């Protein structure tokens, strides 16, 4: 009886994995769609990529400044709001 339970449990696990793989295959985009998605990413636009680089550089500058001081950096940027 224990052997039959093992066979049934193994079959159930294999069935669930098979169903999951089948659903993944249906949902995932094809090669053409994947290439189109990659082409339309914001990083593909050179102007947008440069803006992102500048924004990241400014954020890194603020983080470095905050790490080097004991002052409240946010209060300097936004003022003391009450």
mmCIF file of C-alpha atoms in Angstrom:
data_model
loop_
_atom_site.group_PDB
_atom_site.id
_atom_site.type_symbol
_atom_site.label_atom_id
_atom_site.label_comp_id
_atom_site.label_asym_id
_atom_site.label_seq_id
_atom_site.Cartn_x
_atom_site.Cartn_y
_atom_site.Cartn_z
ATOM 1 C CA UNK A 1 0.000 0.000 0.000
ATOM 2 C CA UNK A 2 2.890 2.343 0.763
ATOM 3 C CA UNK A 3 4.349 1.705 -2.702
ATOM 4 C CA UNK A 4 1.092 2.652 -4.369
ATOM 5 C CA UNK A 5 0.916 5.877 -2.351
ATOM 6 C CA UNK A 6 4.463 6.767 -3.453
ATOM 7 C CA UNK A 7 3.612 6.124 -7.100
ATOM 8 C CA UNK A 8 0.449 8.236 -6.895
ATOM 9 C CA UNK A 9 2.231 11.089 -5.080
ATOM 10 C CA UNK A 10 5.066 11.063 -7.625
ATOM 11 C CA UNK A 11 2.546 11.075 -10.473
ATOM 12 C CA UNK A 12 0.725 14.019 -8.894
ATOM 13 C CA UNK A 13 3.950 16.005 -8.528
ATOM 14 C CA UNK A 14 4.952 15.268 -12.126
ATOM 15 C CA UNK A 15 1.461 16.282 -13.271
ATOM 16 C CA UNK A 16 1.568 19.598 -11.393
ATOM 17 C CA UNK A 17 5.030 20.378 -12.760
ATOM 18 C CA UNK A 18 3.840 19.507 -16.271
ATOM 19 C CA UNK A 19 0.795 21.767 -15.949
ATOM 20 C CA UNK A 20 2.990 24.597 -14.669
ATOM 21 C CA UNK A 21 5.416 24.212 -17.558
ATOM 22 C CA UNK A 22 2.538 24.142 -20.045
ATOM 23 C CA UNK A 23 1.035 27.323 -18.619
ATOM 24 C CA UNK A 24 4.445 29.015 -18.689
ATOM 25 C CA UNK A 25 4.883 28.032 -22.344
ATOM 26 C CA UNK A 26 1.497 29.486 -23.258
ATOM 27 C CA UNK A 27 1.992 32.759 -21.364
ATOM 28 C CA UNK A 28 5.598 33.537 -22.324
ATOM 29 C CA UNK A 29 6.036 35.721 -25.429
ATOM 30 C CA UNK A 30 7.496 34.364 -28.646
ATOM 31 C CA UNK A 31 10.920 35.282 -30.015
ATOM 32 C CA UNK A 32 9.559 38.068 -32.263
ATOM 33 C CA UNK A 33 7.585 39.620 -29.410
ATOM 34 C CA UNK A 34 10.599 39.381 -27.101
ATOM 35 C CA UNK A 35 12.784 41.243 -29.628
ATOM 36 C CA UNK A 36 10.119 43.922 -30.035
ATOM 37 C CA UNK A 37 9.899 44.386 -26.271
ATOM 38 C CA UNK A 38 13.680 44.742 -25.990
ATOM 39 C CA UNK A 39 13.717 47.272 -28.815
ATOM 40 C CA UNK A 40 11.095 49.439 -27.081
ATOM 41 C CA UNK A 41 12.748 49.509 -23.659
ATOM 42 C CA UNK A 42 13.610 53.000 -22.370
ATOM 43 C CA UNK A 43 17.303 52.061 -22.269
ATOM 44 C CA UNK A 44 17.249 51.639 -26.054
ATOM 45 C CA UNK A 45 16.682 55.395 -26.454
ATOM 46 C CA UNK A 46 20.078 57.220 -26.145
ATOM 47 C CA UNK A 47 18.491 60.463 -24.883
ATOM 48 C CA UNK A 48 16.555 58.644 -22.174
ATOM 49 C CA UNK A 49 19.661 56.651 -21.211
ATOM 50 C CA UNK A 50 21.690 59.862 -20.787
ATOM 51 C CA UNK A 51 18.962 61.352 -18.584
ATOM 52 C CA UNK A 52 19.051 58.225 -16.445
ATOM 53 C CA UNK A 53 22.838 58.423 -16.140
ATOM 54 C CA UNK A 54 22.658 62.079 -15.047
ATOM 55 C CA UNK A 55 19.922 61.339 -12.504
ATOM 56 C CA UNK A 56 21.904 58.418 -11.092
ATOM 57 C CA UNK A 57 25.042 60.589 -10.835
ATOM 58 C CA UNK A 58 23.091 63.250 -8.913
ATOM 59 C CA UNK A 59 21.632 60.652 -6.564
ATOM 60 C CA UNK A 60 25.091 59.183 -5.952
ATOM 61 C CA UNK A 61 26.388 62.675 -5.173
ATOM 62 C CA UNK A 62 23.610 63.219 -2.610
ATOM 63 C CA UNK A 63 24.251 59.824 -1.020
ATOM 64 C CA UNK A 64 27.999 60.504 -0.763
ATOM 65 C CA UNK A 65 27.317 63.910 0.765
ATOM 66 C CA UNK A 66 24.940 62.379 3.294
ATOM 67 C CA UNK A 67 27.510 59.739 4.217
ATOM 68 C CA UNK A 68 30.216 62.338 4.822
ATOM 69 C CA UNK A 69 28.220 64.611 7.134
ATOM 70 C CA UNK A 70 26.298 64.307 10.352
ATOM 71 C CA UNK A 71 23.792 66.974 9.243
ATOM 72 C CA UNK A 72 20.305 66.162 8.069
ATOM 73 C CA UNK A 73 20.689 66.309 4.290
ATOM 74 C CA UNK A 74 16.950 66.088 3.629
ATOM 75 C CA UNK A 75 16.311 69.176 5.753
ATOM 76 C CA UNK A 76 18.762 71.086 3.549
ATOM 77 C CA UNK A 77 16.983 70.019 0.363
ATOM 78 C CA UNK A 78 13.399 70.537 1.509
ATOM 79 C CA UNK A 79 13.792 73.009 4.364
ATOM 80 C CA UNK A 80 12.376 72.629 7.829
ATOM 81 C CA UNK A 81 8.708 72.015 7.234
ATOM 82 C CA UNK A 82 6.421 71.874 10.227
#
